[in-house]
XYZ file of C-alpha atoms in Angstrom:
181
model
C -4.795 7.715 -45.506
C -2.955 5.314 -43.158
C -4.558 6.678 -39.968
C -7.995 5.450 -41.032
C -6.871 1.855 -41.647
C -8.400 -0.768 -39.293
C -4.971 -2.097 -38.291
C -3.914 1.325 -37.026
C -7.154 1.772 -35.049
C -6.850 -1.662 -33.399
C -3.138 -1.208 -32.682
C -3.775 2.178 -31.054
C -6.630 0.696 -29.020
C -4.498 -2.205 -27.815
C -1.607 0.102 -26.940
C -3.953 2.391 -24.982
C -5.431 -0.551 -23.058
C -1.957 -1.861 -22.205
C -0.881 1.638 -21.140
C -3.945 2.032 -18.909
C -3.343 -1.359 -17.276
C 0.323 -0.470 -16.781
C -0.507 2.889 -15.200
C -3.176 1.343 -12.957
C -0.519 -1.157 -11.858
C 1.604 1.740 -10.656
C -1.182 2.876 -8.312
C -0.983 0.322 -5.485
C -4.211 1.250 -3.718
C -6.180 0.394 -6.868
C -4.184 -2.588 -8.085
C -3.602 -4.560 -4.849
C -7.264 -5.059 -3.839
C -8.143 -6.202 -7.355
C -5.141 -8.534 -7.347
C -6.144 -10.018 -3.971
C -9.735 -10.551 -5.125
C -8.546 -12.309 -8.274
C -6.124 -14.461 -6.260
C -8.866 -15.410 -3.808
C -11.247 -16.413 -6.591
C -8.889 -17.992 -9.131
C -7.993 -21.340 -7.543
C -11.484 -22.153 -6.210
C -12.933 -21.532 -9.672
C -10.282 -23.738 -11.298
C -10.832 -26.556 -8.785
C -14.616 -26.220 -9.064
C -14.328 -26.329 -12.861
C -12.313 -29.534 -12.730
C -14.738 -31.105 -10.277
C -17.645 -29.941 -12.444
C -16.361 -31.870 -15.429
C -15.727 -34.917 -13.255
C -19.101 -34.862 -11.486
C -21.358 -33.650 -14.314
C -21.922 -37.146 -15.799
C -22.861 -38.518 -12.374
C -25.280 -35.658 -11.716
C -26.788 -35.981 -15.212
C -27.281 -39.724 -14.652
C -28.965 -39.185 -11.287
C -31.117 -36.395 -12.775
C -32.922 -39.015 -14.868
C -34.353 -40.522 -11.682
C -34.504 -37.659 -9.172
C -34.520 -33.837 -9.337
C -31.228 -32.107 -10.138
C -30.891 -30.374 -6.756
C -31.369 -33.644 -4.885
C -28.861 -35.414 -7.133
C -26.275 -32.678 -6.464
C -26.961 -33.020 -2.751
C -26.475 -36.800 -2.930
C -23.200 -36.410 -4.845
C -21.958 -33.964 -2.198
C -22.968 -36.348 0.595
C -21.039 -39.172 -1.066
C -17.947 -36.973 -1.515
C -18.063 -35.755 2.084
C -18.628 -39.337 3.261
C -15.525 -40.496 1.393
C -13.490 -37.626 2.855
C -14.812 -38.344 6.356
C -14.032 -42.053 6.078
C -10.507 -41.321 4.853
C -9.882 -38.851 7.648
C -11.386 -41.214 10.243
C -8.944 -43.959 9.319
C -6.018 -41.761 8.227
C -5.721 -39.182 11.006
C -4.960 -41.689 13.817
C -2.120 -43.170 11.756
C -0.630 -39.727 11.062
C -0.992 -38.669 14.705
C 0.704 -41.883 15.847
C 3.621 -41.226 13.495
C 3.990 -37.645 14.758
C 3.935 -38.834 18.368
C 6.630 -41.407 17.654
C 8.697 -38.783 15.846
C 8.404 -36.260 18.681
C 9.253 -38.928 21.259
C 12.315 -40.238 19.389
C 13.672 -36.973 17.996
C 15.579 -35.746 21.099
C 17.279 -39.094 21.611
C 18.215 -39.320 17.924
C 19.681 -35.802 17.996
C 21.772 -36.640 21.074
C 22.908 -39.896 19.481
C 23.887 -38.118 16.269
C 25.722 -35.439 18.255
C 27.737 -38.022 20.198
C 28.569 -39.961 17.033
C 29.722 -36.813 15.262
C 31.942 -35.813 18.227
C 33.540 -39.267 18.228
C 34.182 -39.087 14.473
C 35.682 -35.607 14.761
C 37.959 -36.668 17.601
C 39.098 -39.761 15.678
C 39.728 -37.936 12.407
C 40.883 -34.637 13.879
C 44.550 -34.605 12.767
C 44.899 -31.286 14.608
C 42.904 -29.323 12.022
C 39.540 -29.083 13.749
C 39.009 -27.333 17.030
C 35.964 -28.636 18.862
C 35.336 -25.302 20.609
C 35.250 -23.465 17.283
C 33.037 -26.169 15.873
C 30.600 -25.808 18.782
C 30.541 -22.013 18.374
C 29.875 -22.370 14.641
C 27.179 -24.920 15.260
C 25.460 -22.588 17.730
C 25.457 -19.744 15.219
C 24.144 -22.071 12.527
C 21.476 -23.330 14.899
C 20.399 -19.742 15.566
C 20.148 -19.051 11.824
C 18.227 -22.263 11.262
C 15.783 -21.434 14.068
C 15.095 -18.028 12.488
C 14.514 -19.660 9.119
C 12.288 -22.231 10.794
C 9.979 -19.518 12.138
C 9.778 -17.976 8.673
C 8.969 -21.368 7.167
C 6.321 -22.036 9.817
C 4.680 -18.714 8.962
C 4.773 -19.608 5.276
C 3.298 -23.035 6.038
C 0.526 -21.455 8.111
C -0.269 -19.074 5.260
C -0.380 -21.953 2.780
C -2.678 -23.957 5.046
C -5.085 -21.035 5.439
C -5.088 -20.500 1.668
C -5.815 -24.189 1.142
C -8.649 -24.113 3.668
C -10.089 -21.031 1.983
C -10.081 -22.851 -1.342
C -11.605 -25.889 0.354
C -14.455 -23.827 1.810
C -15.234 -21.696 -1.266
C -14.955 -24.434 -3.926
C -18.217 -26.275 -3.055
C -20.223 -23.081 -3.550
C -18.767 -22.545 -7.008
C -19.285 -26.227 -7.792
C -22.951 -25.998 -6.827
C -23.326 -22.961 -9.084
C -21.673 -24.798 -11.964
C -23.715 -27.974 -11.481
C -26.999 -26.090 -11.110
C -26.362 -24.426 -14.445
C -26.613 -20.816 -13.167
C -30.398 -21.014 -12.947
């Protein structure tokens, strides 16, 4: 009989599993916490896995001379030392560039505004009204400022997600390098 065939049993099982997952997805209070937990754990595990395969040969080499835990600690110290050195020399340069940008931005905006008014007046030909143009520019500026706040919120969310991954990844990496002992 066709109901007793293995294909039918596996197909029914797969369909039931897919149906259960689909129906659980319709219940938000069950699905959303699981989804958030998976999102929080996915990227740190991926990054830790990549770093594991990069750092495993170094740790295995150091394990020949010193205990595994000490070799992992030394590898972490070297990595944090490299990051600290890069930030020590890189952050002042970035801060200097931001200070120059914030100091020059208002004058550049005024200069661009004056140049655009001169070009409009020269190439007007009676088709462009400066008052209408100013009103349109104000409305566009308002829309852009609203979008800017949305983008800043998105940027803040991305930065916090990145910092979360940055904090959680070393713990997973230690677990991977220790071999789950």
